mmCIF file of C-alpha atoms in Angstrom:
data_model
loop_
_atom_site.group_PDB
_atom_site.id
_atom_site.type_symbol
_atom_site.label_atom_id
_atom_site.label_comp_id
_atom_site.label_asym_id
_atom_site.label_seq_id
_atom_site.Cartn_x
_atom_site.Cartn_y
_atom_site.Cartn_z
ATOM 1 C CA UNK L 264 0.000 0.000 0.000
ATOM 2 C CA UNK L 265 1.106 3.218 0.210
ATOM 3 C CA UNK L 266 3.478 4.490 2.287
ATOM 4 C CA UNK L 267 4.433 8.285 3.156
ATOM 5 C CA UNK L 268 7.582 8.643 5.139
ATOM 6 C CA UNK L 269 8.149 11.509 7.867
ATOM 7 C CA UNK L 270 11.091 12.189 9.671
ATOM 8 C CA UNK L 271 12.265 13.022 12.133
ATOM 9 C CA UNK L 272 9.923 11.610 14.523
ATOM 10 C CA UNK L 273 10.884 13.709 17.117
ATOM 11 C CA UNK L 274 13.065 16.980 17.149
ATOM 12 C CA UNK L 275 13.768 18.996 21.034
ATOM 13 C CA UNK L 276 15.665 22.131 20.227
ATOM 14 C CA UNK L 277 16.652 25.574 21.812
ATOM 15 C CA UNK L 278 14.566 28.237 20.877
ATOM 16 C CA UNK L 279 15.494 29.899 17.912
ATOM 17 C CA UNK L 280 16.704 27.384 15.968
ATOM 18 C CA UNK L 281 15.546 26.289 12.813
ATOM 19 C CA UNK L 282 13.964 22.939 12.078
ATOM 20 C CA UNK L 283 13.556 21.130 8.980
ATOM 21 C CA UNK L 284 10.797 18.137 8.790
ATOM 22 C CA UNK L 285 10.657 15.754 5.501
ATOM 23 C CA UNK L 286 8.074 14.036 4.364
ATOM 24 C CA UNK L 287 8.589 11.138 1.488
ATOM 25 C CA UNK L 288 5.759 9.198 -0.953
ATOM 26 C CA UNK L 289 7.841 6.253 -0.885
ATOM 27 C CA UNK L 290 6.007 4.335 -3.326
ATOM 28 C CA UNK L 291 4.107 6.585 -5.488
ATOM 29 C CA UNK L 292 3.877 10.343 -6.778
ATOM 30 C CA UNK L 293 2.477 12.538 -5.299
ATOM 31 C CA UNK L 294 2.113 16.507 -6.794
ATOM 32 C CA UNK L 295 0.137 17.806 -3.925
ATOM 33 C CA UNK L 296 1.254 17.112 -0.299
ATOM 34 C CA UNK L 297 -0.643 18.773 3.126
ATOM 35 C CA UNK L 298 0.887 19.975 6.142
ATOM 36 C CA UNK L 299 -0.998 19.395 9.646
ATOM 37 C CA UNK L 300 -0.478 20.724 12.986
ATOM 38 C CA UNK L 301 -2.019 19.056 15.401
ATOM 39 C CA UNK L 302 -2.320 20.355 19.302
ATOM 40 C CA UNK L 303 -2.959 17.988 21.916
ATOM 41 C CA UNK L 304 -6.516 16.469 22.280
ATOM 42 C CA UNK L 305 -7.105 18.121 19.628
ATOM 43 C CA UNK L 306 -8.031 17.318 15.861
ATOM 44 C CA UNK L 307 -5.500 18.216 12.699
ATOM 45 C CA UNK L 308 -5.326 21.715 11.448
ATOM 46 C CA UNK L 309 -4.539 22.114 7.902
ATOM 47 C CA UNK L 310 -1.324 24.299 7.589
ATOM 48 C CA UNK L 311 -0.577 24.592 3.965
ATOM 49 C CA UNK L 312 -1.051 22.909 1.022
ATOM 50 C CA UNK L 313 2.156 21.965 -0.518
ATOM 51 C CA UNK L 314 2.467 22.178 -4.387
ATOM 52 C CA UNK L 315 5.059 20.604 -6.498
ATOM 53 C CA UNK L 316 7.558 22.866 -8.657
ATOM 54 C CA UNK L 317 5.391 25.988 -7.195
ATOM 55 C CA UNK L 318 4.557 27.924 -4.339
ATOM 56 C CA UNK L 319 2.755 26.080 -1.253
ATOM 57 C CA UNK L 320 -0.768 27.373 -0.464
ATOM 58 C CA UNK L 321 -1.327 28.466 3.113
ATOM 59 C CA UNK L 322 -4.596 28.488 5.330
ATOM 60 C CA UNK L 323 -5.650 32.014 6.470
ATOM 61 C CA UNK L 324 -3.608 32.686 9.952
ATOM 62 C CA UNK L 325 -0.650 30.965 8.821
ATOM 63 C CA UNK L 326 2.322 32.317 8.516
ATOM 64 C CA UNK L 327 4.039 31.972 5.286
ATOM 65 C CA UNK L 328 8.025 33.346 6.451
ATOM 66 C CA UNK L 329 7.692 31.147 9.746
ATOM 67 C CA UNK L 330 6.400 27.726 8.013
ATOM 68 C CA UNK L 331 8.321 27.655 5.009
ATOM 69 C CA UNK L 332 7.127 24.801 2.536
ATOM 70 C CA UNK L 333 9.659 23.453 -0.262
ATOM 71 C CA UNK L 334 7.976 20.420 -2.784
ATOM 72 C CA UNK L 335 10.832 19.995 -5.034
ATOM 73 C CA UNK L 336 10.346 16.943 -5.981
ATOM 74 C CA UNK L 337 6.970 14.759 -6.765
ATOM 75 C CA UNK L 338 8.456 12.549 -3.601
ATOM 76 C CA UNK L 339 9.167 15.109 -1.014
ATOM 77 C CA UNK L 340 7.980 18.150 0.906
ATOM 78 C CA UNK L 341 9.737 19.557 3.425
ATOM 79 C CA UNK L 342 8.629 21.831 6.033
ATOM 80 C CA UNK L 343 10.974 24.085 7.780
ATOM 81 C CA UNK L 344 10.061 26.236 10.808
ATOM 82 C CA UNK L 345 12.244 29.102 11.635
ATOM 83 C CA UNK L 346 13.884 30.271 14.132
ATOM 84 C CA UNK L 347 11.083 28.104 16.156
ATOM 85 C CA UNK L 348 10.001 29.004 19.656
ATOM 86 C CA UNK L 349 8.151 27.268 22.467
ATOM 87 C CA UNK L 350 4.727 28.404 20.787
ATOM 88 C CA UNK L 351 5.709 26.426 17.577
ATOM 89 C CA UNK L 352 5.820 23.283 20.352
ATOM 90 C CA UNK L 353 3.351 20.762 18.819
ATOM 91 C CA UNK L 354 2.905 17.752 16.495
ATOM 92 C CA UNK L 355 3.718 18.305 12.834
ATOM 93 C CA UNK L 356 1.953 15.731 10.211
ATOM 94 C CA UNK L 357 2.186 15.426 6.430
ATOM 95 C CA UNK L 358 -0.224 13.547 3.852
ATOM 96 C CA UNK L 359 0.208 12.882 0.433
ATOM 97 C CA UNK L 360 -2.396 11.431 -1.891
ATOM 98 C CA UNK L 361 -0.986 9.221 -5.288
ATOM 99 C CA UNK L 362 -1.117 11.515 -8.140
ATOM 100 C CA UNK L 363 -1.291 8.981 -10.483
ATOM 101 C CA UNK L 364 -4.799 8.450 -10.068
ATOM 102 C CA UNK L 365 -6.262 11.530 -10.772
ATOM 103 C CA UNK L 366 -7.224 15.311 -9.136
ATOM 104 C CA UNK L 367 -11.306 13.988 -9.105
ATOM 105 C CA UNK L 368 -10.093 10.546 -7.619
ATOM 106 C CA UNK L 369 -11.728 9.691 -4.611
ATOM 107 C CA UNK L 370 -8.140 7.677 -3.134
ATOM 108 C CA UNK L 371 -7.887 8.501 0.382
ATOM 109 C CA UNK L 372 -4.533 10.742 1.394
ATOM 110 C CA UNK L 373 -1.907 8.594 3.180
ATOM 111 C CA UNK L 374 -0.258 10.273 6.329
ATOM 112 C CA UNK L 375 3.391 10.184 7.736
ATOM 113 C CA UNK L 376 3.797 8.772 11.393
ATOM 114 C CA UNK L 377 4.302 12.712 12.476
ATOM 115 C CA UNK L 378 6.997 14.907 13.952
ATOM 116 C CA UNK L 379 7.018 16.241 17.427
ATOM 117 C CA UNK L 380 8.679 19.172 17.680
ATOM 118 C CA UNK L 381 9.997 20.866 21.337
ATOM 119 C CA UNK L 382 10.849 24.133 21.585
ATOM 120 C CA UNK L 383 12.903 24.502 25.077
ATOM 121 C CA UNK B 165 -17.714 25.144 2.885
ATOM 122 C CA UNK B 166 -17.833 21.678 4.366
ATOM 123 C CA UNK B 167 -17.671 20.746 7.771
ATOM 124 C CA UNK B 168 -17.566 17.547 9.995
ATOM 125 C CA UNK B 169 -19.253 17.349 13.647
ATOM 126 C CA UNK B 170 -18.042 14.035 15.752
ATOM 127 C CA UNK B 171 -20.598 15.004 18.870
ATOM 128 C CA UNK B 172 -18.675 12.258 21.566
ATOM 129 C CA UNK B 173 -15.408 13.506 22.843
ATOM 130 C CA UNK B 174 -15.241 10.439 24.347
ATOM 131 C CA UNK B 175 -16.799 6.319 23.726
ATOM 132 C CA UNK B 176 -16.211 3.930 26.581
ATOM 133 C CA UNK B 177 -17.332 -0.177 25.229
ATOM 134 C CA UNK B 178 -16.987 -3.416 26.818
ATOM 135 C CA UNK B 179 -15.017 -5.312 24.620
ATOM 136 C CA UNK B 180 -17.437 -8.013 22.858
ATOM 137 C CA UNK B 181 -19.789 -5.374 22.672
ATOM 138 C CA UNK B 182 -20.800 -3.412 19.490
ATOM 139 C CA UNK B 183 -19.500 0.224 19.089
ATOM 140 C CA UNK B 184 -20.289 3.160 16.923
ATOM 141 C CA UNK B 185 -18.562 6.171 16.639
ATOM 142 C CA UNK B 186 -20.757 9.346 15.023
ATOM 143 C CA UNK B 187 -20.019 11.658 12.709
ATOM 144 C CA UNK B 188 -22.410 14.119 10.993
ATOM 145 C CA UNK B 189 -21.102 16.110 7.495
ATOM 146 C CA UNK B 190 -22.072 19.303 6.042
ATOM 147 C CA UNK B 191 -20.987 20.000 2.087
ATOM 148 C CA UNK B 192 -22.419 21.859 -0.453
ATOM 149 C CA UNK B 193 -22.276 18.602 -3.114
ATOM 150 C CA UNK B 194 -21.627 15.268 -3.084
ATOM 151 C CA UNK B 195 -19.381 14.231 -0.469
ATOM 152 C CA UNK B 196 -16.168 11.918 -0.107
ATOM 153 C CA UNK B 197 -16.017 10.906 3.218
ATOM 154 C CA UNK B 198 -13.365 9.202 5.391
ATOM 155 C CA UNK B 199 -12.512 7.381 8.558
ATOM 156 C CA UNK B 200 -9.137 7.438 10.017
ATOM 157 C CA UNK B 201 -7.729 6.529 13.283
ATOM 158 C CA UNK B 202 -4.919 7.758 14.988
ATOM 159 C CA UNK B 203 -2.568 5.511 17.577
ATOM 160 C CA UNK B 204 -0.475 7.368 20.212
ATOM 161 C CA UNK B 205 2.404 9.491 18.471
ATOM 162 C CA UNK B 206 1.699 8.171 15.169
ATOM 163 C CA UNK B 207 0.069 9.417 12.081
ATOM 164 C CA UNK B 208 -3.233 8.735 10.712
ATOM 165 C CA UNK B 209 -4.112 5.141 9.068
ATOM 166 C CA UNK B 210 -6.824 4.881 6.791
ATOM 167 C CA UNK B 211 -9.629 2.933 7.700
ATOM 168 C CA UNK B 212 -12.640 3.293 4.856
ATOM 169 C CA UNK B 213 -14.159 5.370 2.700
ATOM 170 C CA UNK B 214 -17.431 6.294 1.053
ATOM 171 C CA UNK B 215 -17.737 7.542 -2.308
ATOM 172 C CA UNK B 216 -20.787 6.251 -4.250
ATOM 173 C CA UNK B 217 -23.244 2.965 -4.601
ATOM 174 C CA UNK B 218 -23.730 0.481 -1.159
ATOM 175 C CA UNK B 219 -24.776 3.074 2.023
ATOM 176 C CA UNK B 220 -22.753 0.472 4.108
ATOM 177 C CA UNK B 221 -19.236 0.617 3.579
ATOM 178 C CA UNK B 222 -16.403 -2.286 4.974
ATOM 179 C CA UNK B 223 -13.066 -1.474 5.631
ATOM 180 C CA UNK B 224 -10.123 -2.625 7.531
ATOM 181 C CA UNK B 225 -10.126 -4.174 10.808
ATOM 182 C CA UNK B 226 -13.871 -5.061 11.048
ATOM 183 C CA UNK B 227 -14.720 -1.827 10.658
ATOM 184 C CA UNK B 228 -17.649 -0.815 8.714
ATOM 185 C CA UNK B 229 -19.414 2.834 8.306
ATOM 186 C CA UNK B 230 -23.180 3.635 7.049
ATOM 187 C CA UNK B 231 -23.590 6.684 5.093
ATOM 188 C CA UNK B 232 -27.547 8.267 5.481
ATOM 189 C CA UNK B 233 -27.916 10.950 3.193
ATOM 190 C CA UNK B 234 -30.799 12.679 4.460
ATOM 191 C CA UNK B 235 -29.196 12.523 8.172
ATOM 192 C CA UNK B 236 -26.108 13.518 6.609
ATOM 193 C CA UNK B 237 -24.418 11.165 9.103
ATOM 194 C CA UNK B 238 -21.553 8.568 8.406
ATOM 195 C CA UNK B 239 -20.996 6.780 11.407
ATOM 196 C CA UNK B 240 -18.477 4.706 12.040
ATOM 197 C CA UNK B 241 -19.540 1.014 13.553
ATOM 198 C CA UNK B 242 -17.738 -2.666 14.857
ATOM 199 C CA UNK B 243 -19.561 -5.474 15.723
ATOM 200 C CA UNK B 244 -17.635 -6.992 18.372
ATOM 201 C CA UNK B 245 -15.072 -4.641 20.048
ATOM 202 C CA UNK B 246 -11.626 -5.103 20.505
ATOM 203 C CA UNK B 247 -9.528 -4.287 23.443
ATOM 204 C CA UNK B 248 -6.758 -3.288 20.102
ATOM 205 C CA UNK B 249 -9.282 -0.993 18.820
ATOM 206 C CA UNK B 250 -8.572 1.688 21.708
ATOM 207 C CA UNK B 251 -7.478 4.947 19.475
ATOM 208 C CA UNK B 252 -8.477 8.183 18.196
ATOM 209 C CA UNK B 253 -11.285 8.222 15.400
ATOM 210 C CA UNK B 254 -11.413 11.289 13.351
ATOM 211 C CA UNK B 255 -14.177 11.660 10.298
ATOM 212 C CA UNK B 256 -13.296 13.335 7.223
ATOM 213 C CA UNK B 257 -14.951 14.928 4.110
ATOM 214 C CA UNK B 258 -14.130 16.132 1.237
ATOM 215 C CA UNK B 259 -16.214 17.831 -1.308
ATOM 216 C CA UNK B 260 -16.503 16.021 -4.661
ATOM 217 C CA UNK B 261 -16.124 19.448 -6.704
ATOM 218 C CA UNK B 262 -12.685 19.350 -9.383
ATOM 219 C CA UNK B 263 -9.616 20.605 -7.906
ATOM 220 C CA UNK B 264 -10.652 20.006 -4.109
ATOM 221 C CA UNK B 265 -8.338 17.950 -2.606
ATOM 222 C CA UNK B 266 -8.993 19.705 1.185
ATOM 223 C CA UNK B 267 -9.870 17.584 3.981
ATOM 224 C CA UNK B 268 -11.753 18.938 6.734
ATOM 225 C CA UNK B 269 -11.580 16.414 9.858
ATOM 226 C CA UNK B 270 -13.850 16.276 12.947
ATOM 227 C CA UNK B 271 -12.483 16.788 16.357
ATOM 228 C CA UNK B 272 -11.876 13.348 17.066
ATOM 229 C CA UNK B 273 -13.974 10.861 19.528
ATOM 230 C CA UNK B 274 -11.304 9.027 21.895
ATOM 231 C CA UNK B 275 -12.997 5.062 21.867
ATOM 232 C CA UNK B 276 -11.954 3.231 25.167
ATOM 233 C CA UNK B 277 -12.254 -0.311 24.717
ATOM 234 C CA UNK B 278 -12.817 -1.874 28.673
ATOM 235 C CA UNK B 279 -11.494 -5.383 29.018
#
């Protein structure tokens, strides 16, 4: 089946610092990938839409020179937070859905394993 | 817009015991929707779908969902519960319309599965 890769799976860094978060279709194509945040007990928040070979689309209140989205590839995202701070602090998830079938399929997206990020 | 309303926070079931986990959908067309569940510090796996024909849907792990049009509800149900099957639920849609690949996802229900 298909498999989307994200990693790390865990990140603790000083505030500040910068943090980059891949996320891989391992076996399939995928030109459009999403970006989640996800607080605790809470449900997923849809960050940005990722776009490959062009700009990433981001969801009104996010913002675009802190989450910075690169799809270079039809295989990977990545998402890179800058110069993150405690607030950032939360669960990062990526889905991907297999381009190959279509923009009106109805093929469910697949989703990494996440990326918890700690800002100390 | 489309929206998704999971109305339990929370599902406690003795295992043996049938379950269902709501979910009620709001779209302006012809929905896609979606049932995921979520295990501690891990991702999303994909448990079935509905997109057109048989109102009751099968998917993985016993799982099964019935989608009622006019109650615009999709809820998510198990025959027998298993003490595995203690997760996070979320319900998705998505809106049929071209180009619309958003998914908007409930708040989750948290199913408790007592041995």
């Amino acid at each position: 089946g298909a498999v989307v890769s994200q990693h790390p799976s865990r990140v603790i860094c000083k505030s500040g610092t910068s943090v980059k978060i891949e996320c891989r279709s391992l076996d399939f194509q995928a030109t459009t990938m999403f970006w989640y945040r996800q607080f605790p007990k809470q449900s997923l928040m849809l960050m940005a839409t990722s776009n490959e070979g062009s700009k990433a689309t981001y969801e009104q209140g996010v913002e675009k020179d802190k989450f910075l989205i690169n799809h270079a590839s039809l295989t990977l995202s990545t998402l890179t937070v800058t110069s993150a701070h405690p607030e950032d602090s939360s669960f990062y998830i990526c889905s991907a859905r297999d381009s190959g079938t279509g923009t009106r399929s109805n093929q469910p997206q697949h989703f990494g394993d996440g990326t918890r990020l700690s800002i100390l | 817009a489309q929206s998704v309303a999971q109305p339990e926070d929370q599902v406690n079931v003795a295992e043996g015991n049938p379950l269902t986990v709501k979910c009620t959908y709001s779209v302006s067309g012809n929905p896609y929707l979606f049932w995921y569940v979520q295990y501690p510090n891990r991702g999303l796996q994909f448990l079935l779908k509905y997109i057109t024909g048989d109102n009751l849907v099968k998917g993985s792990y016993g799982f099964e969902a019935e989608f009622n049009k006019s109650q615009t509800s999709f809820h998510l149900k198990k025959p027998s519960a298993l003490v595995s099957d203690s997760a996070l639920y979320f319900c998705a849609v998505r809106d049929r319309n071209f180009g619309n690949e958003k998914l908007t996802f409930g708040t989750g229900t948290r199913l408790t599965i007592i041995p």
